[in-house]
Coordinates of C-alpha atoms in Angstrom, one line a residue:
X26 CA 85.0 86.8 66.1
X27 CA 84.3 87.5 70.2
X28 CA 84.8 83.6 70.6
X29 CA 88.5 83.5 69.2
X30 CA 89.2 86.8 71.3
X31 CA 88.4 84.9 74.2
X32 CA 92.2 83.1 74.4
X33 CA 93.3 82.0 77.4
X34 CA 91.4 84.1 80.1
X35 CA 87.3 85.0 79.8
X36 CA 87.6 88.6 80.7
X37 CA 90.0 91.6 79.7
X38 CA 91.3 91.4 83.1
X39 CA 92.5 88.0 82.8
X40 CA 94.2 87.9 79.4
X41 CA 96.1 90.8 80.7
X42 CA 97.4 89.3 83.5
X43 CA 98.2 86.1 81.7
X44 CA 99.7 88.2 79.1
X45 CA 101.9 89.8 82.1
X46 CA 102.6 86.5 83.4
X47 CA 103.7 85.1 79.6
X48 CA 106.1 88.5 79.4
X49 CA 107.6 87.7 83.2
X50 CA 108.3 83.8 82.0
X51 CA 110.6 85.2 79.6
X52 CA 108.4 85.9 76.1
X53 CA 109.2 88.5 73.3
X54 CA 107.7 91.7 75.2
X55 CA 105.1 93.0 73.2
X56 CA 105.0 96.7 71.5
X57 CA 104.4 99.2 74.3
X58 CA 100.8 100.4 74.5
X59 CA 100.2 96.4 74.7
X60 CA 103.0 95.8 77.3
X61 CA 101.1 98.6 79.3
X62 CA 97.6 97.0 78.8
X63 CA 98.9 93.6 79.6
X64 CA 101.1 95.2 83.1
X65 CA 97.8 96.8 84.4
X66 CA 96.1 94.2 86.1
X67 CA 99.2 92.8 87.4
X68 CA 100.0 96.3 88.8
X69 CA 96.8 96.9 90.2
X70 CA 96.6 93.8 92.3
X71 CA 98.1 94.0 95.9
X72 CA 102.1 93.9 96.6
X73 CA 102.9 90.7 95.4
X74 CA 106.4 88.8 94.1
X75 CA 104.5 89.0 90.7
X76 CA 103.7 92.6 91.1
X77 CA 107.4 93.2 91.6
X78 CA 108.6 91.3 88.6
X79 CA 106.1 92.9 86.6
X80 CA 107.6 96.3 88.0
X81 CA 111.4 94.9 87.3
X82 CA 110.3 94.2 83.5
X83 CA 109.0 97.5 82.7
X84 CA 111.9 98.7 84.6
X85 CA 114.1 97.0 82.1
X86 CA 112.0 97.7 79.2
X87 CA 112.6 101.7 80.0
X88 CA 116.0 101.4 80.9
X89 CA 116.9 99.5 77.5
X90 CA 114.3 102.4 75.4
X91 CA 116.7 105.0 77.2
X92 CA 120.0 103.4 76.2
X93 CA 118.7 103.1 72.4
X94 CA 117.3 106.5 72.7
X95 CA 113.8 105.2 72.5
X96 CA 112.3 106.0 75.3
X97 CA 109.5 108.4 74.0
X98 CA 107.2 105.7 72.5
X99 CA 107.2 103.8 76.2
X100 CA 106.7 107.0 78.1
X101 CA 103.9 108.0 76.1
X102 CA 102.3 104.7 76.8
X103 CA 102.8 105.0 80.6
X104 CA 101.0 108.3 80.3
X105 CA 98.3 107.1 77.9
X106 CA 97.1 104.1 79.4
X107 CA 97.5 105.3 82.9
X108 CA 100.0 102.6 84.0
X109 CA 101.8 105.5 85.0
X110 CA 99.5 106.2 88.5
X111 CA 99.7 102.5 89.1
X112 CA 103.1 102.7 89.3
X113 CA 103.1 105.2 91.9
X114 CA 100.8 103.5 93.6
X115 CA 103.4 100.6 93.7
X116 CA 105.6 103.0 95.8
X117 CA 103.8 102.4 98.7
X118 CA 104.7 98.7 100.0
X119 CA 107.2 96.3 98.9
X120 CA 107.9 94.7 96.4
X121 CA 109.0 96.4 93.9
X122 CA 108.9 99.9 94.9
X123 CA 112.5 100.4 93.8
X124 CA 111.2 99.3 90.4
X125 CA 109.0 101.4 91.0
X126 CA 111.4 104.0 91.6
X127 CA 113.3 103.2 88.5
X128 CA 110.5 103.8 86.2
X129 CA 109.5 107.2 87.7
X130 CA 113.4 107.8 87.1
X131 CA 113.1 106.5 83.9
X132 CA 110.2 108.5 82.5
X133 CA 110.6 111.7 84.9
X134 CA 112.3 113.6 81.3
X135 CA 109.1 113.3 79.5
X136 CA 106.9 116.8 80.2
X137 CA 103.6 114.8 80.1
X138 CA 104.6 111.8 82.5
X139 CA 106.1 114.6 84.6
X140 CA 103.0 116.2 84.8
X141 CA 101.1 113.4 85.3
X142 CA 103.8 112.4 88.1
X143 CA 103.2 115.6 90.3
X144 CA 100.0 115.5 90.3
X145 CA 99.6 111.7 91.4
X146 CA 101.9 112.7 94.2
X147 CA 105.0 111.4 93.1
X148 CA 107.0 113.7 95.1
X149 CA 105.9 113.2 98.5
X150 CA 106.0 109.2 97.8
X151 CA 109.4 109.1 97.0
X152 CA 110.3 111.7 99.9
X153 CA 108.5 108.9 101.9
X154 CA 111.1 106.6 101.3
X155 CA 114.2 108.1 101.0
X156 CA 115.1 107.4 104.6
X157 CA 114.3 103.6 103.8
X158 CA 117.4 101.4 105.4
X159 CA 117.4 100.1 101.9
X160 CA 120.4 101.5 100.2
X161 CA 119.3 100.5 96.6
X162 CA 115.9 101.8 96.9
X163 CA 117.2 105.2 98.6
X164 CA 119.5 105.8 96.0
X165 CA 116.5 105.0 93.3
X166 CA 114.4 107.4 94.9
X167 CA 116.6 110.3 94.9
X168 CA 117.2 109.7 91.5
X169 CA 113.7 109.6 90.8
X170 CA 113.3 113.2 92.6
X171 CA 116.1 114.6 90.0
X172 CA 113.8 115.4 87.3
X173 CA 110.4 116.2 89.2
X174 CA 112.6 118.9 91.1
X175 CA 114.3 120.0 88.2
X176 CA 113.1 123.5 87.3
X177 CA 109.7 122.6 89.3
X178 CA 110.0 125.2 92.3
X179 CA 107.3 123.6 93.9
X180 CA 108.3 120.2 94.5
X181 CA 111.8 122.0 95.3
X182 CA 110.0 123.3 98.1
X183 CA 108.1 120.6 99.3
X184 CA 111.4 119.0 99.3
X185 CA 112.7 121.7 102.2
X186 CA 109.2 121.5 103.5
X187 CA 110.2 117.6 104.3
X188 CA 113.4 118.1 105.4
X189 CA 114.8 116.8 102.0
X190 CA 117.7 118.9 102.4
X191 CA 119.8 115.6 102.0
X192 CA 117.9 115.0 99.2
X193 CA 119.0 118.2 97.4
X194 CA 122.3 117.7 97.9
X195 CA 122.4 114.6 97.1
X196 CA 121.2 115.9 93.6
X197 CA 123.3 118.6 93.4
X198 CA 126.2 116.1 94.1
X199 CA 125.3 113.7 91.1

């Protein structure tokens, strides 16, 4: 029934951001591919305190998949639902872009997020900011780079091409 679909917020929009909100309060987080749909709107609104958080908890959900060795089923649903470009789109103010950063890191193994990550950009955003005076965010940024530059002699170059040379070494060094 349409009318008992209609919980909490009239439009798609809105129960997905409530949903985000709900998850961000502290609630169970929901499988991923709903934890995705849910994070959209959230993601796609301006840079926010909200839109950080929302970056921090998917953040945490990856980092947690990784540790348990789960991390395919969340990656695929970054990639499939598209979450993935917002994302990247959330590197380019504050807050959150060294969630941000954390979740490119996170999903940079998987070949399709990887993928989906050079052609968004992803690269030359994170080069953007590795000269941030924001040590933490830095550091998640050149960790980020690890896996797009990893046997990707492109983004290698356009690393040189940006005077990432610190960069490089930096991932050489870890």
């Amino acid at each position: 029934d349409k009318e008992v679909a209609r919980w909490a917020a009239d439009t798609e929009e809105a129960r997905g951001l409530w949903l985000a909100y709900l998850v961000l309060a502290g609630a169970e987080r929901p499988e991923p591919g709903l934890l995705c749909k849910c994070m959209q709107p959230l993601l796609q609104r301006g840079p926010s305190e909200e839109r950080g958080k929302g970056l921090g908890a998917l953040a945490d959900v990856l980092k947690q998949a990784v540790e348990a060795g789960e991390a395919g089923p969340v990656s695929a649903a970054l990639h499939d639902s598209g979450l993935l470009a917002d994302v990247i789109g959330c590197l380019a103010a504050a807050p959150g872009q060294e969630h941000a950063a954390r979740i490119i890191f996170y999903v940079g193994g998987n070949a399709a997020c990887q993928g989906r990550l050079h052609e968004a950009g992803a690269v030359a955003q994170l080069l953007d900011l590795h000269t941030t005076p924001d040590d933490q965010l830095q550091t998640w940024c050149v960790a980020a780079l690890r896996p797009l530059v990893a046997n990707h002699g492109a983004a290698t170059a356009q690393c040189l091409e940006a005077d990432g040379i610190f960069v490089l070494s930096s991932l050489l060094a870890s």
